[in-house]
Short mmCIF file of C-alpha atoms in Angstrom, two decimals:
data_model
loop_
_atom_site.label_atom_id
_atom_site.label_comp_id
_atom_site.label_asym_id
_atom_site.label_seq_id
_atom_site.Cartn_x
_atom_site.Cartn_y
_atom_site.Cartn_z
CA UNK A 9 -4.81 -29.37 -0.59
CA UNK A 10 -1.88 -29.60 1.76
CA UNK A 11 -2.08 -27.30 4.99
CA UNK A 12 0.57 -25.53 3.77
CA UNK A 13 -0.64 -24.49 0.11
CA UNK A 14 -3.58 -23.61 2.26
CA UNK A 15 -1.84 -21.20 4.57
CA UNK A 16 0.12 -19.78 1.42
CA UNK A 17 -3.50 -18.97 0.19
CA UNK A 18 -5.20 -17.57 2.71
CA UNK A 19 -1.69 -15.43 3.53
CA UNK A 20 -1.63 -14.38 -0.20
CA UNK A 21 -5.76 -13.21 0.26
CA UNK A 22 -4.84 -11.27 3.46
CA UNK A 23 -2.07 -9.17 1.51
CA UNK A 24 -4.20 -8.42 -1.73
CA UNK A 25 -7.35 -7.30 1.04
CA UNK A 26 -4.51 -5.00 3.06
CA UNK A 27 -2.69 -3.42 -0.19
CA UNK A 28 -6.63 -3.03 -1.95
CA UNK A 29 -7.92 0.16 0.47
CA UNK A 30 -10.77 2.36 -0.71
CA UNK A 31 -8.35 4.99 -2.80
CA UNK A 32 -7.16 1.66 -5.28
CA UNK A 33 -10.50 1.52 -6.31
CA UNK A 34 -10.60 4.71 -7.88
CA UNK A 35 -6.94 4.68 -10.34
CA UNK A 36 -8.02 1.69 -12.57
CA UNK A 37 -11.68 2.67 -14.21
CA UNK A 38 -10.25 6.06 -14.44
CA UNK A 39 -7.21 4.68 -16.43
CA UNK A 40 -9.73 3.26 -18.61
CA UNK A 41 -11.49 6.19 -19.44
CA UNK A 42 -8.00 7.87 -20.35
CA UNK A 43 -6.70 5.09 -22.58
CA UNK A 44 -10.00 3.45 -24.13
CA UNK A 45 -9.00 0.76 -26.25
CA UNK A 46 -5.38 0.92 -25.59
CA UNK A 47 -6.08 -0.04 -21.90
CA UNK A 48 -3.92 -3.10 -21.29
CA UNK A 49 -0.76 -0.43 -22.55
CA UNK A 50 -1.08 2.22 -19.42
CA UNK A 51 -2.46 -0.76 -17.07
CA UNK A 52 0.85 -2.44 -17.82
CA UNK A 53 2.26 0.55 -16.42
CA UNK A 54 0.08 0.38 -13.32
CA UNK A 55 1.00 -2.98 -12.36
CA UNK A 56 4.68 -2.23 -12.50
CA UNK A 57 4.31 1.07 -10.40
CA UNK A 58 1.81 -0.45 -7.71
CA UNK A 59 1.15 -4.30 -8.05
CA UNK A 60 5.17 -5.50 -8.89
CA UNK A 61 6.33 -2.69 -6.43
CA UNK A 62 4.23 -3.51 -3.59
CA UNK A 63 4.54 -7.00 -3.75
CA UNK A 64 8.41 -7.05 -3.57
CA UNK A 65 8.24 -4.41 -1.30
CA UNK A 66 6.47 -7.56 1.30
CA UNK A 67 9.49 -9.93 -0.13
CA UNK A 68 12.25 -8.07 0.46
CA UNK A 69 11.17 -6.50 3.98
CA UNK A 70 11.02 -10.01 5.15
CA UNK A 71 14.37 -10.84 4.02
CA UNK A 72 15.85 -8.54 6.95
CA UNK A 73 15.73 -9.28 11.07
CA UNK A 74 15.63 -5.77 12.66
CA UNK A 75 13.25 -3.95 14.63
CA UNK A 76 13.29 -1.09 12.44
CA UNK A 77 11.96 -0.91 8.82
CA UNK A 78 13.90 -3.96 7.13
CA UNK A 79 14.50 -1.67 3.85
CA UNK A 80 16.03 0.62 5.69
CA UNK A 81 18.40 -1.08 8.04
CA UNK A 82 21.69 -0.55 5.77
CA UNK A 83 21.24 2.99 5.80
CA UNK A 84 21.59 2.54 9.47
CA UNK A 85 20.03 1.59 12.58
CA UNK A 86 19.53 4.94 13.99
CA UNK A 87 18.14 6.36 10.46
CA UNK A 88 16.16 3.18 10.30
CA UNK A 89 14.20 3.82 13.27
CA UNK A 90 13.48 7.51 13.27
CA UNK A 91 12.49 7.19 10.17
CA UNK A 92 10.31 4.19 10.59
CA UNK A 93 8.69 5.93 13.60
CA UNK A 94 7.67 8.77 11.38
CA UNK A 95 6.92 6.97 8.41
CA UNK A 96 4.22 4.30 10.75
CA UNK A 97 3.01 7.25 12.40
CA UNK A 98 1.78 8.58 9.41
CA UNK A 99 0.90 5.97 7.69
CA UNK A 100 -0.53 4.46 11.10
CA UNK A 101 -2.49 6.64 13.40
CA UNK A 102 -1.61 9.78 11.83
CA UNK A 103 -3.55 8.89 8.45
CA UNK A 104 -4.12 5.54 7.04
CA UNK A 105 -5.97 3.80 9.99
CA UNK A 106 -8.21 6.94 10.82
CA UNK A 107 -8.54 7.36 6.78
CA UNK A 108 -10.29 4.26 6.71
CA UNK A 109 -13.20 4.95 9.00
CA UNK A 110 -13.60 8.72 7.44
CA UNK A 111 -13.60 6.50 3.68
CA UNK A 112 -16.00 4.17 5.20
CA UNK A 113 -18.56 6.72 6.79
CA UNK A 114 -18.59 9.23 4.00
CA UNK A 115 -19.18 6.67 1.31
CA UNK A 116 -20.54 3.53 2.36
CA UNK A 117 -23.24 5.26 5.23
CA UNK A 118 -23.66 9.17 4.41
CA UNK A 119 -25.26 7.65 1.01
CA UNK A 120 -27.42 5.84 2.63
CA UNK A 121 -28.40 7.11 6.07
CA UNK A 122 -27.58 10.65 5.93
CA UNK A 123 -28.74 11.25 9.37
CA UNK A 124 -25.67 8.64 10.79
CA UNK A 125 -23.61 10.26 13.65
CA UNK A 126 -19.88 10.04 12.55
CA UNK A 127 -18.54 9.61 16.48
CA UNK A 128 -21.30 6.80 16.81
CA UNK A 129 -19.92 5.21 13.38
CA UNK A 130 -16.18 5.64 14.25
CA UNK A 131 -16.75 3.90 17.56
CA UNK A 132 -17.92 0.94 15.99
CA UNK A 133 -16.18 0.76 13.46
CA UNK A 134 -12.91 1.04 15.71
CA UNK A 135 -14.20 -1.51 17.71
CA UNK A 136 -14.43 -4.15 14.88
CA UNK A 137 -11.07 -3.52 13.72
CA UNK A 138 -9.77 -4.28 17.58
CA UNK A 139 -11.91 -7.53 17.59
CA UNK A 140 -10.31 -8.58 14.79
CA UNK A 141 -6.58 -6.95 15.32
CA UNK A 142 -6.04 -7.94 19.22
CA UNK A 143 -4.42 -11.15 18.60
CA UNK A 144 -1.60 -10.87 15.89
CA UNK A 145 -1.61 -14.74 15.24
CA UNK A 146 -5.06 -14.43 13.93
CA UNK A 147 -4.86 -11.31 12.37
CA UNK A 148 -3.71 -12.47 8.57
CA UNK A 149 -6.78 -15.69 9.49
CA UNK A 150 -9.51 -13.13 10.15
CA UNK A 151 -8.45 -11.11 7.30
CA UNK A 152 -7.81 -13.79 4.83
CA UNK A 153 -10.39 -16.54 5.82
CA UNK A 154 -12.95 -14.42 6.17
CA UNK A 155 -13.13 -10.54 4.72
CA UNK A 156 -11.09 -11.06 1.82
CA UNK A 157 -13.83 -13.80 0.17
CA UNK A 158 -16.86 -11.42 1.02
CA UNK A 159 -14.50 -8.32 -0.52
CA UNK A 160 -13.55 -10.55 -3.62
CA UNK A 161 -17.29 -11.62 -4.23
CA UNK A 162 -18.15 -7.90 -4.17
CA UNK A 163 -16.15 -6.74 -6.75
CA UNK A 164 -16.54 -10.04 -8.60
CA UNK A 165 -20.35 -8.68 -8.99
CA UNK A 166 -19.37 -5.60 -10.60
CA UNK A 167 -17.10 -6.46 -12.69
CA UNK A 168 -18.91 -9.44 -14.08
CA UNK A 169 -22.42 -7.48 -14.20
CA UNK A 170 -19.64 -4.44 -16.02
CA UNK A 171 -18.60 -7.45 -18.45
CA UNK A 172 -22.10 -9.11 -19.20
CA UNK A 173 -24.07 -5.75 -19.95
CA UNK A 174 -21.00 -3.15 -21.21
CA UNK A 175 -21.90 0.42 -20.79
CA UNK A 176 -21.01 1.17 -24.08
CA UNK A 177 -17.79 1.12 -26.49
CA UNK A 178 -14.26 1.45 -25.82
CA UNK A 179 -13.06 5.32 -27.08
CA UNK A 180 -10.19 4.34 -30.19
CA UNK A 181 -8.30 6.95 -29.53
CA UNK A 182 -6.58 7.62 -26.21
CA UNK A 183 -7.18 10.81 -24.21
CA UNK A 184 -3.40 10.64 -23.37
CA UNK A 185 -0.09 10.13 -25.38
CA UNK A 186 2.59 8.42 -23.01
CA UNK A 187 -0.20 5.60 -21.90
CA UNK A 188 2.37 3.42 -20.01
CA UNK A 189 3.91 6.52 -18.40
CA UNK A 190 0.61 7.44 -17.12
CA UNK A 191 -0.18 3.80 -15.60
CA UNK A 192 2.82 4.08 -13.93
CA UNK A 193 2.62 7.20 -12.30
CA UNK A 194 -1.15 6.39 -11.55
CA UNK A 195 0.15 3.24 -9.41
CA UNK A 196 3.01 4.90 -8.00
CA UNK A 197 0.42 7.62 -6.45
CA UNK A 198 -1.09 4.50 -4.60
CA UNK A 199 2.02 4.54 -2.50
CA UNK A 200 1.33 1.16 -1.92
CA UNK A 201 5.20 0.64 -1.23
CA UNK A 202 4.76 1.75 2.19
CA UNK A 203 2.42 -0.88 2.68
CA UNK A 204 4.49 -3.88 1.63
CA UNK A 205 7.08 -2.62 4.41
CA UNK A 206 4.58 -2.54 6.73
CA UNK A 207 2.49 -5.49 6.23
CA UNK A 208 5.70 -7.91 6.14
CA UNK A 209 5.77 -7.37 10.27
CA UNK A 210 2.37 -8.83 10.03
CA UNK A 211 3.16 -11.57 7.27
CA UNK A 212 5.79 -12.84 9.39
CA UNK A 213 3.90 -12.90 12.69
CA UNK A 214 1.83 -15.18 10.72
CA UNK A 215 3.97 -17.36 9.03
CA UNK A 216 5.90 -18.15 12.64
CA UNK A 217 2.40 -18.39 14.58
CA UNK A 218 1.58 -21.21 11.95
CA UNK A 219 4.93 -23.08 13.20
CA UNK A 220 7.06 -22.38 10.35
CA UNK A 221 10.65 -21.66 11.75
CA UNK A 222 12.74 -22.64 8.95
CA UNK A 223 14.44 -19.74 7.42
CA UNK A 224 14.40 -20.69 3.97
CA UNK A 225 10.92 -21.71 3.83
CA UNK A 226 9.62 -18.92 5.37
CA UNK A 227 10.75 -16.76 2.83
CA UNK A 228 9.48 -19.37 0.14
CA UNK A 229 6.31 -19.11 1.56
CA UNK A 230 6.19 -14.98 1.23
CA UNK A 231 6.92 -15.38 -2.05
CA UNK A 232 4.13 -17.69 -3.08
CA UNK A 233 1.87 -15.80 -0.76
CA UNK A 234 3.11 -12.37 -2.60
CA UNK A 235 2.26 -13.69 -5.83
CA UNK A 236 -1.39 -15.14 -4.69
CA UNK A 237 -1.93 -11.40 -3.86
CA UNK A 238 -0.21 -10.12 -6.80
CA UNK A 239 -2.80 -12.19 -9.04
CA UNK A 240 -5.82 -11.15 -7.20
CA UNK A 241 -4.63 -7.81 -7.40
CA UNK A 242 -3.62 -7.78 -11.16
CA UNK A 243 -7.48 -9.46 -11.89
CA UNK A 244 -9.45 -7.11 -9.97
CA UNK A 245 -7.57 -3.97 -10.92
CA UNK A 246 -7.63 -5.38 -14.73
CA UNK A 247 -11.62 -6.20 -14.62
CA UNK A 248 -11.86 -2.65 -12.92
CA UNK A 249 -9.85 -0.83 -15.98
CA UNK A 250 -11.58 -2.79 -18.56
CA UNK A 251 -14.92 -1.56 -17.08
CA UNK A 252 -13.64 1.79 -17.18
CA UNK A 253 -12.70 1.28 -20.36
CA UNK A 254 -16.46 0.84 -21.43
CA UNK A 255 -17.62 4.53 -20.44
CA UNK A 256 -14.56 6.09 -21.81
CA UNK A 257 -16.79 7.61 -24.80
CA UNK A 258 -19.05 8.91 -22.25
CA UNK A 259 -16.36 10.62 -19.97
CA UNK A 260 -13.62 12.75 -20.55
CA UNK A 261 -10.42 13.07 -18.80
CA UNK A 262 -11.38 15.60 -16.55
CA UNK A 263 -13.90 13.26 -14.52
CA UNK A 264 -13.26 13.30 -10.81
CA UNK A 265 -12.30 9.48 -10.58
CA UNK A 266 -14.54 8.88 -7.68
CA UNK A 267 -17.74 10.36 -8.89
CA UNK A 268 -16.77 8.24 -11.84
CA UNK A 269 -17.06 4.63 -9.54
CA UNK A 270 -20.31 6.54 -8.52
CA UNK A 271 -21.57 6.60 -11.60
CA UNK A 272 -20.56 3.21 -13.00
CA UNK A 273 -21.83 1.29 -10.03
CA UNK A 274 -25.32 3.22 -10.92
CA UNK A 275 -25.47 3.03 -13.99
CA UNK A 276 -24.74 -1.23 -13.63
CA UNK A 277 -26.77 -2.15 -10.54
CA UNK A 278 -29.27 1.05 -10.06
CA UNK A 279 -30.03 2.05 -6.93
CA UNK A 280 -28.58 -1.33 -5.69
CA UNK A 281 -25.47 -0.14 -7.06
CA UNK A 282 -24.97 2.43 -3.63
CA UNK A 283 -25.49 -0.86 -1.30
CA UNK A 284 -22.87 -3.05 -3.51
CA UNK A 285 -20.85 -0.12 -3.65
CA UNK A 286 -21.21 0.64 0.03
CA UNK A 287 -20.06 -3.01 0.92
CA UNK A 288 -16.96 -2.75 -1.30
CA UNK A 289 -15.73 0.25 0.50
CA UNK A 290 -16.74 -0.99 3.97
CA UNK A 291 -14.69 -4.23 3.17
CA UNK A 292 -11.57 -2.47 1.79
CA UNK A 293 -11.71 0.15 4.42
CA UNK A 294 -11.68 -2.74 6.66
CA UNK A 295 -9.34 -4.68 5.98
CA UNK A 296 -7.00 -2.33 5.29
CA UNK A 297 -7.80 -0.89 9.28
CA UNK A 298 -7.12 -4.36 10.32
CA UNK A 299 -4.17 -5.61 8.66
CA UNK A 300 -2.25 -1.60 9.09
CA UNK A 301 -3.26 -1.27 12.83
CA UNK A 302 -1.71 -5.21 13.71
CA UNK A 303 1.83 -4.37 11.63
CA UNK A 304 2.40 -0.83 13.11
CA UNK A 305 1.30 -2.03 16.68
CA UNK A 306 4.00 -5.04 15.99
CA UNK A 307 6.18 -2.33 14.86
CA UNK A 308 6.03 0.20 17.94
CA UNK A 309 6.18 -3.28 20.55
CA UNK A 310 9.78 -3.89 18.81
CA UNK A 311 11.19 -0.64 19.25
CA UNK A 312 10.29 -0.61 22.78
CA UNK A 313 11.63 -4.03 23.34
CA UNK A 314 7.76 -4.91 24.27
CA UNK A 315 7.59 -2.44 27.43
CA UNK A 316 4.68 -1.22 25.57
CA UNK A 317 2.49 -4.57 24.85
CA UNK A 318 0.87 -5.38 21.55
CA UNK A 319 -2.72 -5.65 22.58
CA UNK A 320 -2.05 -2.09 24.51
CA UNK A 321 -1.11 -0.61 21.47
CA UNK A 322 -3.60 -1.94 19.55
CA UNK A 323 -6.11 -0.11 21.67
CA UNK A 324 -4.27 2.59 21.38
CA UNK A 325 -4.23 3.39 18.17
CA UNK A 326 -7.98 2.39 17.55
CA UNK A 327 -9.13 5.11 20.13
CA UNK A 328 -6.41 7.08 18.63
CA UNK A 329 -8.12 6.92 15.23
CA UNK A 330 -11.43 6.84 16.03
CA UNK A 331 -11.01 10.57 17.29
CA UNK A 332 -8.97 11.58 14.36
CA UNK A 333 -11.00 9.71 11.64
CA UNK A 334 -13.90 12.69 12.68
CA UNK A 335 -12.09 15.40 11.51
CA UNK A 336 -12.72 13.54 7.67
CA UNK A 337 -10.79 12.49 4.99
CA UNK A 338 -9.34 15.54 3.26
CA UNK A 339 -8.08 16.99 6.66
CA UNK A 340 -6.60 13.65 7.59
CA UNK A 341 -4.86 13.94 3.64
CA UNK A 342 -3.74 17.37 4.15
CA UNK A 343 -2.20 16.88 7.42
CA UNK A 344 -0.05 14.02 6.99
CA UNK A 345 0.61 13.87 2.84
CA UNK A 346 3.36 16.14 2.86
CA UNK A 347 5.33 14.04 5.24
CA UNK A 348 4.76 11.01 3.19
CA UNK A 349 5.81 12.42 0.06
CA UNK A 350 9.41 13.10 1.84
CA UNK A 351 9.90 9.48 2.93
CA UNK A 352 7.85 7.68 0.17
CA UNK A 353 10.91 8.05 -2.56
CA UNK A 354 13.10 6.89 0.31
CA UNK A 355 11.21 3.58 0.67
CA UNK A 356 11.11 3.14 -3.41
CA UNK A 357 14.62 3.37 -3.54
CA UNK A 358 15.78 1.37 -0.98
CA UNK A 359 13.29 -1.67 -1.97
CA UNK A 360 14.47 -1.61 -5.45
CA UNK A 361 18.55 -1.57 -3.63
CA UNK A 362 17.32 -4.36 -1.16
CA UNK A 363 16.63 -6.99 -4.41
CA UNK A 364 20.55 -6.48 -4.47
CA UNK A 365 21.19 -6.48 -1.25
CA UNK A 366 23.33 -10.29 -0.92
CA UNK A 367 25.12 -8.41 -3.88
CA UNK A 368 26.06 -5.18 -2.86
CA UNK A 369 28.51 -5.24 0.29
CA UNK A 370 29.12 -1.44 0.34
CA UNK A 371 26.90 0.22 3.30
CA UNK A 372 27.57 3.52 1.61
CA UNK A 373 25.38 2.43 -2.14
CA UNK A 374 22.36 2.59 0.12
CA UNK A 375 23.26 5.75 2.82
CA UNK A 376 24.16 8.04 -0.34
CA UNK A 377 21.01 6.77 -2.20
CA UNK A 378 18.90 7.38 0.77
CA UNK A 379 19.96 10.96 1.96
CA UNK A 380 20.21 11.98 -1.73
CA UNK A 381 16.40 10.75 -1.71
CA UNK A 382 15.60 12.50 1.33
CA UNK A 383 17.31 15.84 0.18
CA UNK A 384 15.68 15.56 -3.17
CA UNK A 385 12.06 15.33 -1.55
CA UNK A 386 12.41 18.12 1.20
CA UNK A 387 13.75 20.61 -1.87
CA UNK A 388 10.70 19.58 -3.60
CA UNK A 389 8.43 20.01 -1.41
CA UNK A 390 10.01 23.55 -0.51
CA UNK A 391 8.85 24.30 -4.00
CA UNK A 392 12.51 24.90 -5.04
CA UNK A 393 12.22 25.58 -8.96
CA UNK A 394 15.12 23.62 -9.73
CA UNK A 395 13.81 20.37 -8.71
CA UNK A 396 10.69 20.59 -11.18
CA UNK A 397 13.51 20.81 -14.20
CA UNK A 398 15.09 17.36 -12.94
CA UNK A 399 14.04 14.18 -15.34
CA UNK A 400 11.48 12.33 -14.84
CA UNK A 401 9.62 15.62 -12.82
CA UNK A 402 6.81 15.83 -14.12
CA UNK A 403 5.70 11.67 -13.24
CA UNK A 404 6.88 12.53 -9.24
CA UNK A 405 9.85 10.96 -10.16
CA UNK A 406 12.58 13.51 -10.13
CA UNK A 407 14.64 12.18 -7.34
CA UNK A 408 15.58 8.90 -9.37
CA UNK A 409 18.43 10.04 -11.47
CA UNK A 410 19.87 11.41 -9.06
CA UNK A 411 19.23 8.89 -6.29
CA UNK A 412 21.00 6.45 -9.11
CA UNK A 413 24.23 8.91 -8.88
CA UNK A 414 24.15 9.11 -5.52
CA UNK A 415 24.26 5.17 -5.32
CA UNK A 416 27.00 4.85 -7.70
CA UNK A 417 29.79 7.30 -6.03
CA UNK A 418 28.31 5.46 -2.52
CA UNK A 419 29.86 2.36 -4.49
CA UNK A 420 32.96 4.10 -4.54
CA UNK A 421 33.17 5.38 -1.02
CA UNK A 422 34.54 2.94 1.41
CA UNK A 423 32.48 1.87 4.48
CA UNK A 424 34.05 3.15 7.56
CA UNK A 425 32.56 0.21 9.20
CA UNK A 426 31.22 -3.02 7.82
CA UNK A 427 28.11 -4.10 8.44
CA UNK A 428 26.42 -7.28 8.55
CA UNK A 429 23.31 -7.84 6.43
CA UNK A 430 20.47 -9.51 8.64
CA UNK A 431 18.64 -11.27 7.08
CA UNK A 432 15.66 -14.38 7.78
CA UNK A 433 13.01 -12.81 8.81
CA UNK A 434 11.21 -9.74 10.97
#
């Protein structure tokens, strides 16, 4: 195998180990349960709303060369990078890095030593992740050459042991009606989106730290890499649904999806089942810590024109999220998810305008589409009854009809000034 192919591979692994945290593991047995034998229906779903969407989300970020949040850059540079800031800060420090080590302690350790000290745990933990996150070069190496094989054989050992001795029978009749609906909405709730924008920072570090300059290949070589990931991720979260699918006579729809992962890893592996299980989270938790902390940390050094050095940051934000990660998971949720679910429907929309972006010359498509977006998800979350009657409300979606208007009459509206599209990489 050529070096290249090779670091396609092992760039592809370190995406599919940053997109698959602790929460993925959760949406596909569940879907499963809910759609029996018409599984492969609502998991097509799923892999439009979180595999297909986070994957492009990687491709098209790494089409653009700003310092701000590539998707966002035709909106404007300003809007770009306040909301980038706010976005990574959530998504960073604020919630998905600390979220990791809460995930990891509460389910891989508490289970099994529930006399662990959380601070002791976080310290650790933190420290790993800056081992492995200190040197951006190496980041998408120690991630893909090494974590992403131990994950993958993990959850290669449930699934198969799920496959070889089935729990049971698939349920023939769906507990749902709209079963591609649901799968969608079930990987749209991943908000894995926010992750492809993120992790391209770190994709490209690694694609130019492996000497590849050229433009054109560069963006080749994302696109290979994205669909490596987008296979691992379509397997795993396919063998994971089918296993589901198996128990789906046993449970009903109103099992709490991660007492159900609970029970299947039992009822598969015994008492083994809470180490196996344990490992899988620790890995995901991981690697997610890993690859997030090295893109936001690349992130924050390019808006402050690297007065603020990468490794410093890096630091940072692991003793930064080692204190926060204490205060557990569902304070760390209820903090920061409101915030997210203002800017996530920003980020959908303008990856799905950025596939056009060579196409569409008009600055004003993406600025109307955006603020329409961003005016859409502050009414909602104000609890204005209105925005629960728009279409598409009830799947979280009620800001994309009228994003799609907003985008149209932008088409229409003349761009005071014209604006280059950057594009070639971070």
């Amino acid at each position: 195998m050529s070096k290249k192919n090779l670091d396609i591979i092992i760039i592809g692994f370190a995406i599919f180990a940053t997109f698959f945290g602790a929460g993925n593991l959760i949406f596909p047995p569940y879907l499963g349960v809910l759609a029996g034998e018409k599984w492969y229906i609502a998991f097509a779903g799923f892999l439009v709303g979180d595999v297909v969407l986070s994957v492009l989300a990687v491709i098209v970020s790494c089409k653009y060369q700003t310092k701000g949040i590539g998707v966002l850059s035709r909106v404007g540079e300003k809007f770009s990078t306040i909301m980038g800031c706010i976005m990574l800060a959530c998504i960073g420090p604020l919630m998905s890095i600390p979220r990791t080590g809460a995930t990891t302690f509460e389910i891989s350790i508490l289970p099994l030593m529930p006399d662990a000290n959380p601070i002791v745990f976080s310290v650790i933990f933190f420290a790993i992740t800056l081992v492995l996150t200190v040197r951006p070069s190496k980041v998408v190496d120690n991630v893909g050459k090494f974590l992403t094989p131990a994950l993958l054989i993990a959850l290669a050992v449930l699934i198969i042991k799920g496959f070889l001795t089935p729990l049971g029978d698939a349920r023939p009749d769906p507990y749902i009606d709209d079963l591609f609906a649901t799968g969608l909405t079930q990987g749209y709730q991943t908000m894995d989106a926010f992750g492809g924008t993120i992790i391209a920072f770190l994709v490209m570090a690694s694609i130019v730290g492996k000497g590849y300059l050229d433009k054109k290949e560069q963006i080749s070589m994302i696109g290979k890499a994205g669909l490596v990931a987008g296979i691992c991720l379509a397997v795993v979260y396919g063998g994971l649904c089918i296993v589901g699918t198996m128990v789906s006579m046993q449970y009903g729809a109103d099992v709490e999806q991660t007492a159900l992962v609970v029970a299947i890893t039992g009822a598969l592996l015994g008492n083994g089942g809470k180490v196996l299980l344990g490992i899988i989270i620790a890995l995901a938790c991981l690697t997610t810590a890993v690859g997030t902390t090295s893109a936001v940390a690349q992130f924050f050094a390019g808006v402050f024109n690297n007065k603020i050095k990468y490794e410093w940051l890096v630091i940072g934000f692991c003793v930064f999220s080692a204190v926060i990660s204490n205060f557990g998971v569902n304070t760390i949720i209820q903090f920061s998810g409101p915030i997210l679910s203002v800017i996530y429907p920003i980020v959908v929309a303008m990856i799905l305008l950025s596939i056009f972006t060579e196409k569409i010359q008009n600055d004003n498509v993406f600025r109307f589409a955006a603020y329409m977006a961003l005016l859409v998800s502050i009414l909602t979350l104000a609890g204005v009854p209105v925005m629960q009657k728009l279409p598409l409300a009830s799947f979280g979606l009620n800001w994309l009809i009228p994003v799609i208007v907003a985008a149209i009459v932008g088409f229409f509206v003349p761009s005071k000034k014209k604006e280059a599209v950057k594009e070639g990489g971070l």
